[in-house]
Amino acid sequence: TDRSRGLGDVYKRQDQVIKIWIKTHMYWHESIRITDWFYIYFTENNGMAFGMEIFGKLFLTTFRIVAVGLIIWYLAKIVKQNYKTGYIVCISLILAGAIGNIIDSVFYGVVFNESTHSTIASFVPVGEGYSEWLHGKVVDMFYFPIIETNWPEWIPGIGGEHFIFFSPIFNFADAAIFHIVAINDVLVIGKIGIVIGIQENGPCHMFCLLKSMCQVIGVIVSLDYRVINAGIRDPDPCNDIRIDLF
């Protein structure tokens, strides 16, 4: 519908406005304290699931584009079949979030120079960027260290180690997807008590299928989990835990 399409466009534009501002105004791994539990923290990632380099960046970006094409096909199908507006909006927001991160992967490498600890990136002529087409890095910036403490010494294996909740750093596109998935989980669990598998019929079928793909393949929705060992004041960017779904 026009309403869902318009909402998706708003999400995509807002996502890119935030990313471009961060990219052109902050140093890599620079942080801005908003509160004790909320920071704007600029980091980038290659978009690889769990930080692995098995298939390479080009494969992942291509897969994302194909997956987005499937979502567009499915969205057009449910619109023609007059599915409920709320469900169409949900799929539209998933699509918007996915496209937001694909834009980074496809274009950022060729239109920006590299962000470093001493250099703030800027736009450059196409082709003179830090990478090639389809090899751009995804920009992340939202960090919520709501709880920062150490595990009790008596816990085997992790006793005394530093602990942060919530440690993932994510972007606006990730948030759009995550919120829709979370709402779906609440609705489904509230309706049938527990999610056992993909429903055989009804509007949840394709969405549950996509979620299952997320869990198995780990490349459908982008939730970039970057753990900072010593907190925002002393980040260790080498310790990455990633779940990259789109």
mmCIF file of C-alpha atoms in Angstrom:
data_model
loop_
_atom_site.group_PDB
_atom_site.id
_atom_site.type_symbol
_atom_site.label_atom_id
_atom_site.label_comp_id
_atom_site.label_asym_id
_atom_site.label_seq_id
_atom_site.Cartn_x
_atom_site.Cartn_y
_atom_site.Cartn_z
ATOM 1 C CA THR A 1 0.000 0.000 0.000
ATOM 2 C CA ASP A 2 1.013 3.640 -0.365
ATOM 3 C CA ARG A 3 1.148 4.025 3.407
ATOM 4 C CA SER A 4 3.524 1.107 3.970
ATOM 5 C CA ARG A 5 5.682 2.171 1.015
ATOM 6 C CA GLY A 6 5.882 5.692 2.394
ATOM 7 C CA LEU A 7 6.861 4.444 5.854
ATOM 8 C CA GLY A 8 9.549 2.244 4.350
ATOM 9 C CA ASP A 9 10.946 5.203 2.394
ATOM 10 C CA VAL A 10 11.082 7.281 5.574
ATOM 11 C CA TYR A 11 13.067 4.545 7.345
ATOM 12 C CA LYS A 12 15.516 4.209 4.448
ATOM 13 C CA ARG A 13 16.099 7.956 4.218
ATOM 14 C CA GLN A 14 16.501 8.354 7.961
ATOM 15 C CA ASP A 15 18.935 5.434 8.079
ATOM 16 C CA GLN A 16 21.129 6.978 5.378
ATOM 17 C CA VAL A 17 20.969 10.483 6.855
ATOM 18 C CA ILE A 18 22.243 9.155 10.187
ATOM 19 C CA LYS A 19 24.973 7.018 8.601
ATOM 20 C CA ILE A 20 26.254 9.766 6.324
ATOM 21 C CA TRP A 21 26.365 12.261 9.205
ATOM 22 C CA ILE A 22 28.282 9.786 11.378
ATOM 23 C CA LYS A 23 30.641 8.901 8.533
ATOM 24 C CA THR A 24 31.453 12.531 7.694
ATOM 25 C CA HIS A 25 31.607 13.974 11.241
ATOM 26 C CA MET A 26 33.237 11.336 13.455
ATOM 27 C CA TYR A 27 36.546 9.506 13.622
ATOM 28 C CA TRP A 28 36.504 5.710 13.508
ATOM 29 C CA HIS A 29 35.707 4.393 17.028
ATOM 30 C CA GLU A 30 35.007 7.909 18.311
ATOM 31 C CA SER A 31 32.197 8.032 20.857
ATOM 32 C CA ILE A 32 29.754 10.695 21.993
ATOM 33 C CA ARG A 33 28.252 10.211 25.439
ATOM 34 C CA ILE A 34 24.523 10.889 25.542
ATOM 35 C CA THR A 35 23.896 9.283 28.949
ATOM 36 C CA ASP A 36 25.734 6.708 31.057
ATOM 37 C CA TRP A 37 23.828 3.994 29.208
ATOM 38 C CA PHE A 38 23.631 5.442 25.686
ATOM 39 C CA TYR A 39 26.510 6.401 23.395
ATOM 40 C CA ILE A 40 26.886 7.288 19.750
ATOM 41 C CA TYR A 41 29.851 5.107 18.874
ATOM 42 C CA PHE A 42 31.095 5.023 15.290
ATOM 43 C CA THR A 43 32.262 1.671 14.038
ATOM 44 C CA GLU A 44 32.099 -0.250 10.772
ATOM 45 C CA ASN A 45 31.917 -3.903 9.842
ATOM 46 C CA ASN A 46 32.295 -6.010 6.730
ATOM 47 C CA GLY A 47 28.853 -7.507 7.185
ATOM 48 C CA MET A 48 30.089 -11.069 7.620
ATOM 49 C CA ALA A 49 28.084 -13.468 9.751
ATOM 50 C CA PHE A 50 29.866 -14.118 13.054
ATOM 51 C CA GLY A 51 32.918 -12.291 11.671
ATOM 52 C CA MET A 52 33.720 -15.204 9.329
ATOM 53 C CA GLU A 53 35.391 -14.768 5.936
ATOM 54 C CA ILE A 54 34.279 -18.079 4.426
ATOM 55 C CA PHE A 55 32.540 -16.812 1.298
ATOM 56 C CA GLY A 56 33.818 -13.268 1.118
ATOM 57 C CA LYS A 57 32.182 -9.880 1.013
ATOM 58 C CA LEU A 58 31.098 -10.101 -2.623
ATOM 59 C CA PHE A 59 29.152 -13.309 -2.015
ATOM 60 C CA LEU A 60 27.360 -11.853 0.998
ATOM 61 C CA THR A 61 26.412 -8.612 -0.751
ATOM 62 C CA THR A 62 25.143 -10.543 -3.773
ATOM 63 C CA PHE A 63 23.151 -12.862 -1.533
ATOM 64 C CA ARG A 64 21.611 -9.875 0.235
ATOM 65 C CA ILE A 65 20.538 -8.357 -3.073
ATOM 66 C CA VAL A 66 18.932 -11.628 -4.169
ATOM 67 C CA ALA A 67 17.174 -11.966 -0.807
ATOM 68 C CA VAL A 68 15.847 -8.410 -1.055
ATOM 69 C CA GLY A 69 14.516 -9.246 -4.511
ATOM 70 C CA LEU A 70 12.602 -12.158 -2.987
ATOM 71 C CA ILE A 71 11.173 -9.929 -0.262
ATOM 72 C CA ILE A 72 10.050 -7.386 -2.881
ATOM 73 C CA TRP A 73 8.336 -10.202 -4.820
ATOM 74 C CA TYR A 74 6.633 -11.450 -1.666
ATOM 75 C CA LEU A 75 5.576 -7.941 -0.657
ATOM 76 C CA ALA A 76 3.951 -7.361 -4.043
ATOM 77 C CA LYS A 77 2.184 -10.709 -3.705
ATOM 78 C CA ILE A 78 0.652 -10.001 -0.285
ATOM 79 C CA VAL A 79 -0.426 -6.507 -1.377
ATOM 80 C CA LYS A 80 -2.313 -7.987 -4.344
ATOM 81 C CA GLN A 81 -3.909 -10.567 -2.049
ATOM 82 C CA ASN A 82 -5.111 -7.805 0.306
ATOM 83 C CA TYR A 83 -3.314 -8.995 3.413
ATOM 84 C CA LYS A 84 -3.846 -6.953 6.552
ATOM 85 C CA THR A 85 -2.157 -3.548 6.545
ATOM 86 C CA GLY A 86 -0.220 -4.262 9.728
ATOM 87 C CA TYR A 87 1.448 -7.313 8.214
ATOM 88 C CA ILE A 88 2.267 -5.455 5.002
ATOM 89 C CA VAL A 89 3.840 -2.652 7.053
ATOM 90 C CA CYS A 90 5.962 -5.202 8.923
ATOM 91 C CA ILE A 91 7.344 -6.712 5.719
ATOM 92 C CA SER A 92 7.891 -3.204 4.305
ATOM 93 C CA LEU A 93 10.010 -2.237 7.310
ATOM 94 C CA ILE A 94 12.058 -5.431 7.041
ATOM 95 C CA LEU A 95 12.651 -4.575 3.387
ATOM 96 C CA ALA A 96 13.595 -0.990 4.245
ATOM 97 C CA GLY A 97 16.086 -2.132 6.864
ATOM 98 C CA ALA A 98 17.637 -4.663 4.516
ATOM 99 C CA ILE A 99 17.994 -2.100 1.714
ATOM 100 C CA GLY A 100 19.539 0.370 4.154
ATOM 101 C CA ASN A 101 22.466 -1.939 4.876
ATOM 102 C CA ILE A 102 22.785 -3.012 1.239
ATOM 103 C CA ILE A 103 23.298 0.644 0.270
ATOM 104 C CA ASP A 104 26.338 0.722 2.548
ATOM 105 C CA SER A 105 27.746 -2.482 1.082
ATOM 106 C CA VAL A 106 27.205 -1.495 -2.544
ATOM 107 C CA PHE A 107 28.101 2.214 -2.591
ATOM 108 C CA TYR A 108 30.060 3.365 0.459
ATOM 109 C CA GLY A 109 33.338 1.782 -0.643
ATOM 110 C CA VAL A 110 33.447 3.833 -3.841
ATOM 111 C CA VAL A 111 32.057 7.204 -2.661
ATOM 112 C CA PHE A 112 33.852 7.636 0.709
ATOM 113 C CA ASN A 113 37.502 7.632 1.653
ATOM 114 C CA GLU A 114 38.443 5.498 4.651
ATOM 115 C CA SER A 115 37.530 6.426 8.205
ATOM 116 C CA THR A 116 40.446 6.094 10.656
ATOM 117 C CA HIS A 117 41.342 7.132 14.183
ATOM 118 C CA SER A 118 42.929 10.305 12.748
ATOM 119 C CA THR A 119 40.909 10.952 9.587
ATOM 120 C CA ILE A 120 37.232 11.799 9.173
ATOM 121 C CA ALA A 121 35.843 10.423 5.921
ATOM 122 C CA SER A 122 34.440 12.613 3.170
ATOM 123 C CA PHE A 123 32.798 12.117 -0.203
ATOM 124 C CA VAL A 124 35.209 11.421 -3.067
ATOM 125 C CA PRO A 125 34.711 11.030 -6.833
ATOM 126 C CA VAL A 126 33.105 7.701 -7.663
ATOM 127 C CA GLY A 127 35.744 5.009 -7.875
ATOM 128 C CA GLU A 128 38.280 6.761 -5.656
ATOM 129 C CA GLY A 129 36.959 5.425 -2.367
ATOM 130 C CA TYR A 130 38.461 3.017 0.145
ATOM 131 C CA SER A 131 37.180 -0.106 -1.637
ATOM 132 C CA GLU A 132 35.378 -1.444 -4.711
ATOM 133 C CA TRP A 133 31.753 -1.721 -5.725
ATOM 134 C CA LEU A 134 29.863 -4.197 -3.501
ATOM 135 C CA HIS A 135 32.675 -4.174 -0.912
ATOM 136 C CA GLY A 136 31.628 -1.267 1.291
ATOM 137 C CA LYS A 137 31.487 -1.498 5.098
ATOM 138 C CA VAL A 138 28.240 -1.166 7.043
ATOM 139 C CA VAL A 139 28.152 1.830 9.403
ATOM 140 C CA ASP A 140 26.978 1.247 12.991
ATOM 141 C CA MET A 141 26.546 3.822 15.745
ATOM 142 C CA PHE A 142 24.025 3.039 18.500
ATOM 143 C CA TYR A 143 25.523 1.599 21.688
ATOM 144 C CA PHE A 144 23.555 0.927 24.889
ATOM 145 C CA PRO A 145 25.786 -0.318 27.759
ATOM 146 C CA ILE A 146 22.851 -0.401 30.154
ATOM 147 C CA ILE A 147 24.633 -2.621 32.668
ATOM 148 C CA GLU A 148 28.420 -2.678 33.033
ATOM 149 C CA THR A 149 29.907 -4.876 35.731
ATOM 150 C CA ASN A 150 32.015 -7.989 36.361
ATOM 151 C CA TRP A 151 30.791 -11.546 36.639
ATOM 152 C CA PRO A 152 30.902 -12.904 40.218
ATOM 153 C CA GLU A 153 34.146 -14.762 40.949
ATOM 154 C CA TRP A 154 32.300 -17.959 41.850
ATOM 155 C CA ILE A 155 30.882 -18.493 38.330
ATOM 156 C CA PRO A 156 32.984 -21.194 36.569
ATOM 157 C CA GLY A 157 34.758 -20.124 33.411
ATOM 158 C CA ILE A 158 33.682 -16.464 33.361
ATOM 159 C CA GLY A 159 34.094 -15.437 36.993
ATOM 160 C CA GLY A 160 35.705 -12.012 37.312
ATOM 161 C CA GLU A 161 35.411 -11.211 33.603
ATOM 162 C CA HIS A 162 33.973 -7.909 32.443
ATOM 163 C CA PHE A 163 30.312 -7.976 31.408
ATOM 164 C CA ILE A 164 28.278 -5.433 29.441
ATOM 165 C CA PHE A 165 24.584 -5.527 28.711
ATOM 166 C CA PHE A 166 23.644 -4.427 26.056
ATOM 167 C CA SER A 167 26.955 -4.699 24.145
ATOM 168 C CA PRO A 168 25.882 -4.866 20.451
ATOM 169 C CA ILE A 169 26.431 -1.757 18.345
ATOM 170 C CA PHE A 170 23.809 -1.351 15.640
ATOM 171 C CA ASN A 171 22.314 1.120 13.185
ATOM 172 C CA PHE A 172 18.857 2.462 12.367
ATOM 173 C CA ALA A 173 18.220 -0.179 9.694
ATOM 174 C CA ASP A 174 19.033 -2.950 12.172
ATOM 175 C CA ALA A 175 16.640 -1.420 14.678
ATOM 176 C CA ALA A 176 13.785 -1.392 12.166
ATOM 177 C CA ILE A 177 14.250 -5.094 11.433
ATOM 178 C CA PHE A 178 14.830 -6.112 15.038
ATOM 179 C CA HIS A 179 11.708 -4.356 16.295
ATOM 180 C CA ILE A 180 9.518 -6.070 13.707
ATOM 181 C CA VAL A 181 11.011 -9.488 14.505
ATOM 182 C CA ALA A 182 10.513 -8.841 18.232
ATOM 183 C CA ILE A 183 6.896 -7.761 17.724
ATOM 184 C CA ASN A 184 6.262 -10.857 15.611
ATOM 185 C CA ASP A 185 7.727 -13.074 18.337
ATOM 186 C CA VAL A 186 5.508 -11.485 20.961
ATOM 187 C CA LEU A 187 2.401 -11.858 18.824
ATOM 188 C CA VAL A 188 3.126 -15.441 17.813
ATOM 189 C CA ILE A 189 4.108 -16.573 21.316
ATOM 190 C CA GLY A 190 1.063 -14.835 22.751
ATOM 191 C CA LYS A 191 -1.181 -16.643 20.286
ATOM 192 C CA ILE A 192 0.098 -20.221 20.390
ATOM 193 C CA GLY A 193 2.266 -20.290 23.508
ATOM 194 C CA ILE A 194 5.459 -21.402 21.790
ATOM 195 C CA VAL A 195 6.959 -21.222 18.315
ATOM 196 C CA ILE A 196 7.619 -24.805 17.233
ATOM 197 C CA GLY A 197 8.230 -24.278 13.525
ATOM 198 C CA ILE A 198 6.947 -22.656 10.361
ATOM 199 C CA GLN A 199 3.194 -22.351 10.211
ATOM 200 C CA GLU A 200 1.661 -24.333 7.382
ATOM 201 C CA ASN A 201 -0.850 -21.672 6.396
ATOM 202 C CA GLY A 202 -1.603 -17.998 6.885
ATOM 203 C CA PRO A 203 0.341 -14.750 6.542
ATOM 204 C CA CYS A 204 3.059 -15.803 8.985
ATOM 205 C CA HIS A 205 4.330 -18.543 6.674
ATOM 206 C CA MET A 206 6.799 -16.493 4.615
ATOM 207 C CA PHE A 207 7.890 -14.386 7.577
ATOM 208 C CA CYS A 208 8.591 -17.473 9.697
ATOM 209 C CA LEU A 209 10.498 -18.932 6.760
ATOM 210 C CA LEU A 210 12.658 -15.806 6.575
ATOM 211 C CA LYS A 211 13.285 -15.988 10.305
ATOM 212 C CA SER A 212 14.307 -19.619 10.020
ATOM 213 C CA MET A 213 16.735 -18.657 7.261
ATOM 214 C CA CYS A 214 18.113 -16.009 9.599
ATOM 215 C CA GLN A 215 18.739 -18.547 12.327
ATOM 216 C CA VAL A 216 20.268 -21.200 10.076
ATOM 217 C CA ILE A 217 22.246 -19.142 7.556
ATOM 218 C CA GLY A 218 22.852 -16.064 9.670
ATOM 219 C CA VAL A 219 22.756 -13.616 6.801
ATOM 220 C CA ILE A 220 19.217 -12.292 6.415
ATOM 221 C CA VAL A 221 18.812 -9.509 8.942
ATOM 222 C CA SER A 222 21.718 -7.373 10.045
ATOM 223 C CA LEU A 223 22.228 -7.379 13.791
ATOM 224 C CA ASP A 224 25.857 -6.464 14.289
ATOM 225 C CA TYR A 225 27.091 -7.740 17.623
ATOM 226 C CA ARG A 226 30.373 -6.096 18.534
ATOM 227 C CA VAL A 227 31.506 -6.762 22.098
ATOM 228 C CA ILE A 228 33.745 -4.157 23.745
ATOM 229 C CA ASN A 229 35.727 -5.849 26.494
ATOM 230 C CA ALA A 230 36.640 -2.867 28.637
ATOM 231 C CA GLY A 231 33.589 -0.746 27.944
ATOM 232 C CA ILE A 232 33.212 2.395 25.875
ATOM 233 C CA ARG A 233 36.138 4.105 27.577
ATOM 234 C CA ASP A 234 38.660 1.488 26.491
ATOM 235 C CA PRO A 235 37.240 -0.403 23.506
ATOM 236 C CA ASP A 236 38.891 -3.472 22.096
ATOM 237 C CA PRO A 237 37.681 -3.690 18.488
ATOM 238 C CA CYS A 238 39.400 -7.030 17.987
ATOM 239 C CA ASN A 239 36.849 -8.944 20.055
ATOM 240 C CA ASP A 240 33.859 -9.412 17.745
ATOM 241 C CA ILE A 241 30.762 -11.469 18.188
ATOM 242 C CA ARG A 242 28.542 -11.034 15.149
ATOM 243 C CA ILE A 243 25.121 -12.116 14.117
ATOM 244 C CA ASP A 244 24.689 -10.717 10.641
ATOM 245 C CA LEU A 245 21.285 -11.328 9.180
ATOM 246 C CA PHE A 246 20.963 -9.134 6.072
#
